[in-house]
Structure formats: C-alpha cells, structure tokens
CSV table of C-alpha atoms in Angstrom, one decimal:
chain,number,residue,atom,x,y,z
A,241,ASP,CA,7.1,17.7,-6.2
A,242,THR,CA,5.6,19.9,-8.9
A,243,GLY,CA,6.3,17.5,-11.8
A,244,VAL,CA,3.9,15.3,-13.8
A,245,SER,CA,2.5,12.6,-11.6
A,246,GLN,CA,1.3,9.1,-12.7
A,247,ASP,CA,-0.6,6.6,-10.8
A,248,PRO,CA,0.0,3.8,-10.5
A,249,ARG,CA,3.5,3.1,-11.4
A,250,HIS,CA,3.0,-0.5,-12.0
A,251,LYS,CA,-0.1,-2.6,-12.8
A,252,ILE,CA,-0.4,-6.3,-13.4
A,253,THR,CA,-3.5,-7.5,-14.6
A,254,LYS,CA,-5.2,-10.6,-16.2
A,255,ARG,CA,-6.2,-10.7,-19.9
A,256,GLY,CA,-9.8,-9.3,-20.3
A,257,GLN,CA,-9.9,-7.1,-17.4
A,258,ASN,CA,-10.2,-3.2,-17.5
A,259,VAL,CA,-7.6,-0.9,-16.2
A,260,THR,CA,-7.5,2.8,-15.5
A,261,PHE,CA,-4.4,5.0,-15.3
A,262,ARG,CA,-4.3,8.5,-13.9
A,263,CYS,CA,-2.0,11.5,-14.7
A,264,ASP,CA,-1.8,14.6,-12.9
A,265,PRO,CA,-0.1,17.2,-15.1
A,266,ILE,CA,2.0,20.3,-14.0
A,267,SER,CA,-0.4,22.8,-12.5
A,268,GLU,CA,-1.8,25.2,-15.1
A,269,HIS,CA,-0.5,23.2,-18.1
A,270,ASN,CA,-3.1,23.5,-20.7
A,271,ARG,CA,-2.1,20.6,-22.8
A,272,LEU,CA,-1.8,17.1,-21.9
A,273,TYR,CA,-0.5,14.0,-24.1
A,274,TRP,CA,-0.5,10.3,-23.6
A,275,TYR,CA,2.1,8.2,-25.1
A,276,ARG,CA,2.9,4.4,-25.2
A,277,GLN,CA,6.3,2.8,-25.1
A,278,THR,CA,7.2,-0.8,-25.8
A,279,LEU,CA,10.5,-2.3,-24.9
A,280,GLY,CA,13.3,-1.1,-27.0
A,281,GLN,CA,11.3,1.4,-28.9
A,282,GLY,CA,10.8,5.2,-28.4
A,283,PRO,CA,7.4,6.4,-27.1
A,284,GLU,CA,4.6,6.7,-29.5
A,285,PHE,CA,1.8,9.2,-29.5
A,286,LEU,CA,-1.6,8.2,-28.5
A,287,THR,CA,-3.9,11.2,-27.7
A,288,TYR,CA,-3.7,14.9,-26.9
A,289,PHE,CA,-5.9,17.3,-24.9
A,290,GLN,CA,-6.0,21.1,-25.0
A,291,ASN,CA,-7.7,22.0,-21.7
A,292,GLU,CA,-10.7,19.4,-21.4
A,293,ALA,CA,-11.0,18.9,-25.2
A,294,GLN,CA,-9.5,15.8,-26.8
A,295,LEU,CA,-8.2,17.1,-30.2
A,296,GLU,CA,-6.3,14.2,-31.6
A,297,LYS,CA,-6.4,10.4,-31.2
A,298,SER,CA,-3.8,8.1,-32.8
A,299,ARG,CA,-4.9,5.1,-34.9
A,300,LEU,CA,-3.0,3.1,-32.2
A,301,LEU,CA,-6.0,4.1,-29.8
A,302,SER,CA,-8.3,1.3,-30.5
A,303,ASP,CA,-11.9,1.4,-29.4
A,304,ARG,CA,-10.9,-0.4,-26.2
A,305,PHE,CA,-9.0,2.7,-25.2
A,306,SER,CA,-10.6,5.9,-23.9
A,307,ALA,CA,-9.1,9.0,-22.3
A,308,GLU,CA,-10.8,11.8,-20.5
A,309,ARG,CA,-9.6,15.1,-19.0
A,310,PRO,CA,-12.5,16.4,-17.0
A,311,LYS,CA,-12.3,20.1,-16.1
A,312,GLY,CA,-9.0,20.4,-17.9
A,313,SER,CA,-7.1,19.1,-15.0
A,314,PHE,CA,-6.0,15.5,-14.5
A,315,SER,CA,-6.6,12.8,-17.1
A,316,THR,CA,-7.4,9.2,-17.1
A,317,LEU,CA,-6.6,6.5,-19.7
A,318,GLU,CA,-8.8,3.4,-19.5
A,319,ILE,CA,-8.3,0.2,-21.4
A,320,GLN,CA,-11.1,-2.2,-21.6
A,321,ARG,CA,-10.7,-5.9,-22.1
A,322,THR,CA,-6.9,-5.9,-21.9
A,323,GLU,CA,-4.8,-7.8,-24.2
A,324,GLN,CA,-1.4,-9.1,-24.0
A,325,GLY,CA,-0.4,-6.7,-26.7
A,326,ASP,CA,-1.4,-3.8,-24.4
A,327,SER,CA,1.5,-4.5,-22.1
A,328,ALA,CA,3.8,-1.5,-22.3
A,329,MET,CA,4.8,1.8,-20.5
A,330,TYR,CA,2.1,4.3,-20.6
A,331,LEU,CA,3.5,7.9,-20.4
A,332,CYS,CA,1.9,11.2,-19.8
A,333,ALA,CA,3.2,14.6,-20.7
A,334,SER,CA,2.0,18.2,-20.1
A,335,SER,CA,3.0,21.6,-21.7
A,336,LEU,CA,2.0,25.1,-21.2
A,337,ASP,CA,1.6,26.9,-24.5
A,338,PRO,CA,0.0,30.4,-24.2
A,339,THR,CA,-2.0,31.5,-27.3
A,340,GLY,CA,0.4,32.3,-30.1
A,341,HIS,CA,3.2,30.3,-28.9
A,342,PRO,CA,4.7,28.2,-31.6
A,343,LEU,CA,3.9,24.6,-31.0
A,344,ALA,CA,7.2,23.6,-32.7
A,345,LYS,CA,9.1,25.2,-29.7
A,346,ASN,CA,7.0,23.6,-27.1
A,347,ILE,CA,8.6,21.7,-24.1
A,348,GLN,CA,6.8,18.5,-23.0
A,349,TYR,CA,7.2,17.4,-19.4
A,350,PHE,CA,6.8,13.7,-18.8
A,351,GLY,CA,5.9,11.6,-15.9
A,352,ALA,CA,7.6,8.6,-14.9
A,353,GLY,CA,5.0,6.3,-16.5
A,354,THR,CA,2.6,3.5,-15.6
A,355,ARG,CA,4.1,0.1,-16.6
A,356,LEU,CA,1.4,-2.3,-17.5
A,357,SER,CA,1.8,-6.1,-17.7
A,358,VAL,CA,-1.0,-8.2,-19.0
A,359,LEU,CA,-0.9,-11.7,-18.1
B,210,ASP,CA,7.6,15.2,-39.5
B,211,ALA,CA,10.7,14.7,-41.2
B,212,LYS,CA,12.9,11.6,-40.4
B,213,THR,CA,16.0,11.6,-38.3
B,214,THR,CA,18.9,9.0,-38.2
B,215,GLN,CA,20.9,8.3,-35.1
B,216,PRO,CA,23.5,5.7,-34.1
B,217,ASN,CA,21.9,3.0,-32.1
B,218,SER,CA,24.6,3.3,-29.3
B,219,MET,CA,27.6,5.2,-28.4
B,220,GLU,CA,30.0,4.9,-25.5
B,221,SER,CA,31.9,7.4,-23.5
B,222,ASN,CA,34.1,7.8,-20.4
B,223,GLU,CA,33.1,9.9,-17.5
B,224,GLU,CA,34.2,13.6,-17.6
B,225,GLU,CA,35.0,13.4,-21.3
B,226,PRO,CA,33.0,15.4,-23.8
B,227,VAL,CA,30.4,13.5,-25.8
B,228,HIS,CA,29.1,14.3,-29.3
B,229,LEU,CA,26.0,12.7,-30.2
B,230,PRO,CA,25.2,13.1,-34.0
B,231,CYS,CA,21.9,13.2,-35.7
B,232,ASN,CA,21.1,13.3,-39.5
B,233,HIS,CA,18.0,14.9,-40.8
B,234,SER,CA,18.5,15.5,-44.5
B,235,THR,CA,15.0,16.0,-45.4
B,236,ILE,CA,14.5,19.0,-42.8
B,237,SER,CA,12.3,21.8,-43.9
B,238,GLY,CA,13.3,25.5,-43.2
B,239,THR,CA,10.9,25.9,-40.5
B,240,ASP,CA,11.5,22.7,-38.5
B,241,TYR,CA,12.9,22.9,-35.2
B,242,ILE,CA,15.4,20.4,-33.9
B,243,HIS,CA,14.6,19.1,-30.4
B,244,TRP,CA,16.5,16.7,-28.2
B,245,TYR,CA,15.2,14.6,-25.3
B,246,ARG,CA,16.7,12.0,-23.2
B,247,GLN,CA,15.3,9.1,-21.2
B,248,LEU,CA,17.1,7.9,-18.1
B,249,PRO,CA,16.4,4.3,-17.1
B,250,SER,CA,12.9,3.7,-15.6
B,251,GLN,CA,12.0,7.4,-16.2
B,252,GLY,CA,10.0,9.2,-18.8
B,253,PRO,CA,11.7,11.3,-21.4
B,254,GLU,CA,13.3,14.6,-20.4
B,255,TYR,CA,13.6,17.8,-22.5
B,256,VAL,CA,17.4,18.5,-23.2
B,257,ILE,CA,17.5,21.4,-25.6
B,258,HIS,CA,16.3,22.8,-28.9
B,259,GLY,CA,17.3,24.9,-31.9
B,260,LEU,CA,16.3,26.3,-35.2
B,261,THR,CA,19.5,27.6,-37.1
B,262,SER,CA,21.9,28.9,-34.6
B,263,ASN,CA,24.0,26.9,-32.1
B,264,VAL,CA,22.2,26.8,-28.7
B,265,ASN,CA,23.8,26.4,-25.1
B,266,ASN,CA,22.0,25.6,-21.8
B,267,ARG,CA,23.0,24.2,-18.5
B,268,MET,CA,22.6,20.7,-19.7
B,269,ALA,CA,24.1,20.7,-23.1
B,270,SER,CA,25.1,22.6,-26.4
B,271,LEU,CA,23.4,21.9,-29.9
B,272,ALA,CA,25.5,22.4,-32.9
B,273,ILE,CA,23.5,22.8,-36.1
B,274,ALA,CA,25.3,22.4,-39.4
B,275,GLU,CA,25.0,25.2,-41.8
B,276,ASP,CA,22.9,23.4,-44.2
B,277,ARG,CA,20.7,22.1,-41.3
B,278,LYS,CA,20.9,18.6,-42.6
B,279,SER,CA,22.5,17.4,-39.4
B,280,SER,CA,23.0,18.6,-35.8
B,281,THR,CA,25.2,17.4,-32.8
B,282,LEU,CA,24.2,17.3,-29.2
B,283,ILE,CA,27.3,18.0,-27.1
B,284,LEU,CA,27.7,17.1,-23.4
B,285,HIS,CA,30.7,18.9,-22.1
B,286,ARG,CA,31.6,16.6,-19.4
B,287,ALA,CA,29.7,13.3,-19.2
B,288,THR,CA,28.9,11.9,-15.9
B,289,LEU,CA,27.4,8.6,-15.0
B,290,ARG,CA,24.0,10.3,-14.7
B,291,ASP,CA,24.0,11.1,-18.3
B,292,ALA,CA,23.7,7.4,-19.2
B,293,ALA,CA,20.4,7.5,-21.1
B,294,VAL,CA,18.6,7.1,-24.5
B,295,TYR,CA,19.0,10.3,-26.4
B,296,TYR,CA,16.3,11.2,-28.9
B,297,CYS,CA,16.7,13.7,-31.8
B,298,ILE,CA,13.3,15.0,-32.9
B,299,LEU,CA,12.1,17.4,-35.7
B,300,ARG,CA,9.1,19.5,-34.8
B,301,SER,CA,7.4,21.1,-37.9
B,302,SER,CA,5.9,24.7,-37.6
B,303,GLY,CA,2.6,23.3,-39.2
B,304,GLY,CA,0.4,20.4,-39.0
B,305,SER,CA,0.4,17.9,-36.2
B,306,ASN,CA,3.2,19.4,-34.4
B,307,TYR,CA,1.7,19.2,-31.0
B,308,LYS,CA,3.0,15.6,-30.7
B,309,LEU,CA,6.7,14.3,-30.4
B,310,THR,CA,7.6,11.6,-32.9
B,311,PHE,CA,10.3,9.7,-31.4
B,312,GLY,CA,12.7,7.1,-33.3
B,313,LYS,CA,14.8,4.6,-31.3
B,314,GLY,CA,17.3,7.2,-30.4
B,315,THR,CA,21.0,6.5,-29.2
B,316,LEU,CA,21.8,4.7,-26.2
B,317,LEU,CA,24.7,6.3,-24.4
B,318,THR,CA,26.7,4.4,-22.1
B,319,VAL,CA,29.3,6.2,-19.7
B,320,ASN,CA,32.1,4.3,-18.4
B,321,PRO,CA,33.5,5.2,-14.9
C-alpha cells in the first residue's frame, strides 16, 4: 500500500497524559498537512510542512501541540497534557507540488486518521 | 477562502444519477472548485476539481455554472460505495491556499 499511513488508528488515554501520533506520507510528497475532525464537522486545518519546514500553524494548535517532520519524511504530532476537548480524529495528508505548480490545483491525499479519545 | 453552501443531506437510489449542488456566490475569478468525499471511518478522498469548464473523470463529472456562482457534482450511477459526505471547497490562487477549508458537506445516502 503506497497511500498515507497513520499510526495508531485508535488511541485511548487519560486526561493529562501525553500522546504522539505518526504519519507516513506518500513517498516523495514534499508537503504534509495535519487536520483535526470532531464528530459531525468537516476537518479543520492544524499545520503544514513543506519538506522539513513547518510553514503554518493554525490558532487551533495550542502550546500543548507540537508537530515535527524531521528530514522531510514522516511526521509526528504530539499533544501534551491531553484534555477531553482534544478528543477527535487527527488526519494527515500529503501532496506533491513541483515548483511552479499552482497550489490552488493541488490534490491532497489523506490517511485514515488516528481517533483519539481522552477519558 | 470564499464560502460554499451545500445541502446537509441527500438521498439517492442505487444505479441512478446523483446531482450534488454547491453554491459559491462570492467566488473570485481565480478560485478553483474542488470536491472531496469522506467515506465512513476513512479520511477525505479527492474527487474532482475545475475552474471554468465542465470536467469529467473516472469518478464523477463537475458541471460549473456560466457565472461560476454554483456547481454540481454528478455521480452518473450511484452505488452503495458512494455513500459518503461530499465536500465542495474553493481554493484560491493566492494567500493560504495550501490548506483545504472544509464545511459540513452533504451526507449522501444511497438506497439499495
């Protein structure tokens, strides 16, 4: 399977614990995105990487959230001191956008997501 | 990104065509119209996109109104596997267009 892979698929944790999710994008995709989706809502943008550089962070991404993409390959999203409001589906997407390619036309490929439940 | 308006839900019968509407009256001249869908327990999946002309691919067709203030995603023969939430998204050619701004979409139910 050469699609976007996310691990774990499900995570149950207690309030106050730290959690880390991993995303493996499609090989050679230079852009990687994290989104969060709560029940009944569409996904909301969290952050975006171009290669290893984190270029944008949503105001939804509080100080308890940190994302990395070392070496421009896989990415991790860590949530520290989890709260019940963090319960959601965390989605990762990637895209390949050569230099000069209009971003308005880019296609993002999503993983199946990590469902986080904070008790 | 400009706002889109979609019906909350629609229902169709298997093997019949489905027309999913989207209104985007504030669209600008350089905004692309994208459609994604999300099957149950899956991440969103790209369906189709266009700028001004109607577009066809193996999954669907996109009909864009002449004034571009609305568009319609057409599934020519709905199958049970097409049951999903369909999102209509505008992508501007400038600014923070790297991200997708999802609304609540249209929940499509396909009856056998």
